[in-house]
């Protein structure tokens, strides 16, 4: 997700969150995480933007991240750190979406099918279909191996 606040001319989040775009845009990202990412969910109210994008099928699933919140993505597992929450958004199978919020210390599978299943273990979850790429999403920055590798993250 690169920004925008309208979908077909209908507001889905505050106009000042559009990042100089009117219509919501979803573009291919760097491929470092296997889901769409939206940021500033609590502060800017962008969770509704991601819900709309996933609900319309523009992204298969995604995670909206609150301010000062980290996602550590490695070995098929996403772990949350920081004072905010990460909100996993996925289709519910009936034409709608399901949102599950995770706080620090909680985690979930980075695979779409596993987003509904919280992971209580600190260990990795194996997904033979997908090779894990260690990464951390922090606000609007993506960290990998201690270095910033991107400033804007979109869906793969």
mmCIF file of C-alpha atoms in Angstrom:
data_model
loop_
_atom_site.group_PDB
_atom_site.id
_atom_site.type_symbol
_atom_site.label_atom_id
_atom_site.label_comp_id
_atom_site.label_asym_id
_atom_site.label_seq_id
_atom_site.Cartn_x
_atom_site.Cartn_y
_atom_site.Cartn_z
ATOM 1 C CA UNK A 1 0.000 0.000 0.000
ATOM 2 C CA UNK A 2 1.451 3.319 -0.980
ATOM 3 C CA UNK A 3 -1.307 5.639 0.158
ATOM 4 C CA UNK A 4 -4.599 7.138 -0.848
ATOM 5 C CA UNK A 5 -7.774 7.754 1.071
ATOM 6 C CA UNK A 6 -10.541 7.120 -1.466
ATOM 7 C CA UNK A 7 -11.783 3.914 -3.098
ATOM 8 C CA UNK A 8 -13.908 4.650 -6.147
ATOM 9 C CA UNK A 9 -14.347 8.172 -4.783
ATOM 10 C CA UNK A 10 -15.592 6.997 -1.369
ATOM 11 C CA UNK A 11 -13.507 7.999 1.701
ATOM 12 C CA UNK A 12 -12.115 4.980 3.572
ATOM 13 C CA UNK A 13 -9.749 6.883 5.881
ATOM 14 C CA UNK A 14 -8.959 10.545 6.648
ATOM 15 C CA UNK A 15 -7.847 12.618 3.641
ATOM 16 C CA UNK A 16 -4.610 13.731 5.299
ATOM 17 C CA UNK A 17 -3.439 10.093 5.356
ATOM 18 C CA UNK A 18 -3.352 9.849 1.565
ATOM 19 C CA UNK A 19 0.407 10.466 1.108
ATOM 20 C CA UNK A 20 -0.366 12.892 -1.755
ATOM 21 C CA UNK A 21 -2.679 10.345 -3.421
ATOM 22 C CA UNK A 22 -6.448 10.520 -3.637
ATOM 23 C CA UNK A 23 -7.362 6.973 -4.734
ATOM 24 C CA UNK A 24 -5.853 4.109 -2.720
ATOM 25 C CA UNK A 25 -2.926 2.493 -4.534
ATOM 26 C CA UNK A 26 -1.630 -1.019 -4.027
ATOM 27 C CA UNK A 27 1.652 -1.791 -5.768
ATOM 28 C CA UNK A 28 4.078 -4.673 -5.756
ATOM 29 C CA UNK A 29 6.640 -4.169 -3.013
ATOM 30 C CA UNK A 30 10.089 -5.497 -2.316
ATOM 31 C CA UNK A 31 8.866 -9.000 -1.533
ATOM 32 C CA UNK A 32 10.474 -9.035 1.913
ATOM 33 C CA UNK A 33 7.214 -9.974 3.623
ATOM 34 C CA UNK A 34 4.452 -12.150 2.173
ATOM 35 C CA UNK A 35 1.595 -9.749 2.983
ATOM 36 C CA UNK A 36 0.421 -6.179 2.323
ATOM 37 C CA UNK A 37 1.475 -3.652 4.961
ATOM 38 C CA UNK A 38 -0.211 -0.433 6.047
ATOM 39 C CA UNK A 39 1.309 1.782 8.720
ATOM 40 C CA UNK A 40 0.217 4.341 11.337
ATOM 41 C CA UNK A 41 -2.980 2.330 11.883
ATOM 42 C CA UNK A 42 -3.940 3.832 15.265
ATOM 43 C CA UNK A 43 -2.601 7.368 14.811
ATOM 44 C CA UNK A 44 -3.815 7.975 11.241
ATOM 45 C CA UNK A 45 -6.784 5.606 11.140
ATOM 46 C CA UNK A 46 -5.488 3.574 8.203
ATOM 47 C CA UNK A 47 -6.779 0.180 9.355
ATOM 48 C CA UNK A 48 -10.005 0.858 7.424
ATOM 49 C CA UNK A 49 -7.936 1.404 4.252
ATOM 50 C CA UNK A 50 -6.363 -2.052 4.572
ATOM 51 C CA UNK A 51 -9.734 -3.638 5.418
ATOM 52 C CA UNK A 52 -11.157 -2.130 2.210
ATOM 53 C CA UNK A 53 -8.198 -3.257 0.089
ATOM 54 C CA UNK A 54 -8.359 -6.851 1.373
ATOM 55 C CA UNK A 55 -12.169 -6.893 1.195
ATOM 56 C CA UNK A 56 -12.058 -5.899 -2.494
ATOM 57 C CA UNK A 57 -9.362 -8.467 -3.283
ATOM 58 C CA UNK A 58 -6.675 -5.889 -4.187
ATOM 59 C CA UNK A 59 -4.382 -7.661 -1.695
ATOM 60 C CA UNK A 60 -4.876 -11.255 -0.527
ATOM 61 C CA UNK A 61 -4.259 -10.318 3.134
ATOM 62 C CA UNK A 62 -2.342 -7.736 5.114
ATOM 63 C CA UNK A 63 -1.153 -6.305 8.407
ATOM 64 C CA UNK A 64 -1.756 -2.737 9.644
ATOM 65 C CA UNK A 65 0.893 -1.618 12.123
ATOM 66 C CA UNK A 66 0.417 0.979 14.875
ATOM 67 C CA UNK A 67 2.957 3.702 15.608
ATOM 68 C CA UNK A 68 6.122 2.606 17.455
ATOM 69 C CA UNK A 69 5.289 -1.041 16.854
ATOM 70 C CA UNK A 70 7.581 -3.639 15.310
ATOM 71 C CA UNK A 71 6.887 -6.793 13.359
ATOM 72 C CA UNK A 72 9.707 -9.286 13.365
ATOM 73 C CA UNK A 73 9.163 -11.641 10.435
ATOM 74 C CA UNK A 74 11.327 -14.769 10.270
ATOM 75 C CA UNK A 75 10.914 -18.453 9.526
ATOM 76 C CA UNK A 76 7.213 -18.118 8.679
ATOM 77 C CA UNK A 77 6.327 -16.385 11.937
ATOM 78 C CA UNK A 78 5.472 -12.775 12.751
ATOM 79 C CA UNK A 79 6.205 -11.517 16.282
ATOM 80 C CA UNK A 80 4.943 -8.173 17.597
ATOM 81 C CA UNK A 81 6.978 -5.801 19.793
ATOM 82 C CA UNK A 82 6.397 -2.275 21.070
ATOM 83 C CA UNK A 83 3.524 -0.419 22.737
ATOM 84 C CA UNK A 84 1.074 -0.595 19.804
ATOM 85 C CA UNK A 85 -0.630 -3.439 18.012
ATOM 86 C CA UNK A 86 -0.459 -5.204 14.679
ATOM 87 C CA UNK A 87 -3.825 -5.848 13.032
ATOM 88 C CA UNK A 88 -3.954 -8.867 10.711
ATOM 89 C CA UNK A 89 -6.660 -8.534 8.041
ATOM 90 C CA UNK A 90 -7.759 -11.524 5.978
ATOM 91 C CA UNK A 91 -10.804 -12.565 3.948
ATOM 92 C CA UNK A 92 -13.361 -14.483 5.992
ATOM 93 C CA UNK A 93 -14.633 -16.624 3.119
ATOM 94 C CA UNK A 94 -18.103 -15.035 3.093
ATOM 95 C CA UNK A 95 -17.203 -11.896 1.146
ATOM 96 C CA UNK A 96 -16.074 -9.950 4.209
ATOM 97 C CA UNK A 97 -12.858 -9.728 6.183
ATOM 98 C CA UNK A 98 -11.698 -10.751 9.623
ATOM 99 C CA UNK A 99 -9.418 -8.530 11.716
ATOM 100 C CA UNK A 100 -7.346 -9.858 14.622
ATOM 101 C CA UNK A 101 -5.170 -7.518 16.685
ATOM 102 C CA UNK A 102 -1.933 -8.717 18.282
ATOM 103 C CA UNK A 103 0.041 -6.999 21.058
ATOM 104 C CA UNK A 104 3.689 -7.216 22.118
ATOM 105 C CA UNK A 105 4.809 -10.778 22.716
ATOM 106 C CA UNK A 106 2.099 -12.292 20.538
ATOM 107 C CA UNK A 107 2.656 -13.724 17.111
ATOM 108 C CA UNK A 108 1.067 -15.434 14.158
ATOM 109 C CA UNK A 109 1.998 -17.304 11.023
ATOM 110 C CA UNK A 110 3.042 -15.117 8.093
ATOM 111 C CA UNK A 111 1.190 -17.522 5.796
ATOM 112 C CA UNK A 112 -2.342 -16.369 4.876
ATOM 113 C CA UNK A 113 -3.940 -19.561 6.137
ATOM 114 C CA UNK A 114 -2.315 -19.128 9.543
ATOM 115 C CA UNK A 115 -3.278 -15.513 10.247
ATOM 116 C CA UNK A 116 -6.221 -16.639 12.348
ATOM 117 C CA UNK A 117 -4.047 -18.862 14.533
ATOM 118 C CA UNK A 118 -2.116 -17.052 17.271
ATOM 119 C CA UNK A 119 1.276 -18.500 17.996
ATOM 120 C CA UNK A 120 2.198 -18.756 21.653
ATOM 121 C CA UNK A 121 5.593 -20.282 20.951
ATOM 122 C CA UNK A 122 8.730 -18.247 20.505
ATOM 123 C CA UNK A 123 10.023 -20.819 18.036
ATOM 124 C CA UNK A 124 9.631 -20.698 14.271
ATOM 125 C CA UNK A 125 6.747 -22.209 12.357
ATOM 126 C CA UNK A 126 7.763 -24.262 9.339
ATOM 127 C CA UNK A 127 6.106 -23.549 6.009
ATOM 128 C CA UNK A 128 7.586 -25.807 3.328
ATOM 129 C CA UNK A 129 5.908 -23.868 0.487
ATOM 130 C CA UNK A 130 7.594 -20.583 1.285
ATOM 131 C CA UNK A 131 11.164 -19.606 2.085
ATOM 132 C CA UNK A 132 11.227 -17.237 5.068
ATOM 133 C CA UNK A 133 12.912 -13.867 4.746
ATOM 134 C CA UNK A 134 13.956 -12.395 8.124
ATOM 135 C CA UNK A 135 12.687 -8.830 8.357
ATOM 136 C CA UNK A 136 11.255 -6.360 10.853
ATOM 137 C CA UNK A 137 8.612 -3.792 9.992
ATOM 138 C CA UNK A 138 8.920 -0.633 12.104
ATOM 139 C CA UNK A 139 6.489 2.173 11.361
ATOM 140 C CA UNK A 140 7.385 3.047 7.806
ATOM 141 C CA UNK A 141 10.823 1.447 7.833
ATOM 142 C CA UNK A 142 11.788 -2.143 7.131
ATOM 143 C CA UNK A 143 14.820 -3.492 8.963
ATOM 144 C CA UNK A 144 16.792 -6.551 7.981
ATOM 145 C CA UNK A 145 20.036 -7.717 9.552
ATOM 146 C CA UNK A 146 20.313 -4.474 11.541
ATOM 147 C CA UNK A 147 20.140 -2.177 8.504
ATOM 148 C CA UNK A 148 17.283 -0.220 7.009
ATOM 149 C CA UNK A 149 16.455 -1.632 3.593
ATOM 150 C CA UNK A 150 13.288 0.270 2.701
ATOM 151 C CA UNK A 151 11.253 3.242 3.791
ATOM 152 C CA UNK A 152 7.947 2.317 2.160
ATOM 153 C CA UNK A 153 6.518 -1.183 2.214
ATOM 154 C CA UNK A 154 3.739 -2.476 -0.029
ATOM 155 C CA UNK A 155 2.264 -5.848 -0.854
ATOM 156 C CA UNK A 156 4.165 -8.584 -2.635
#
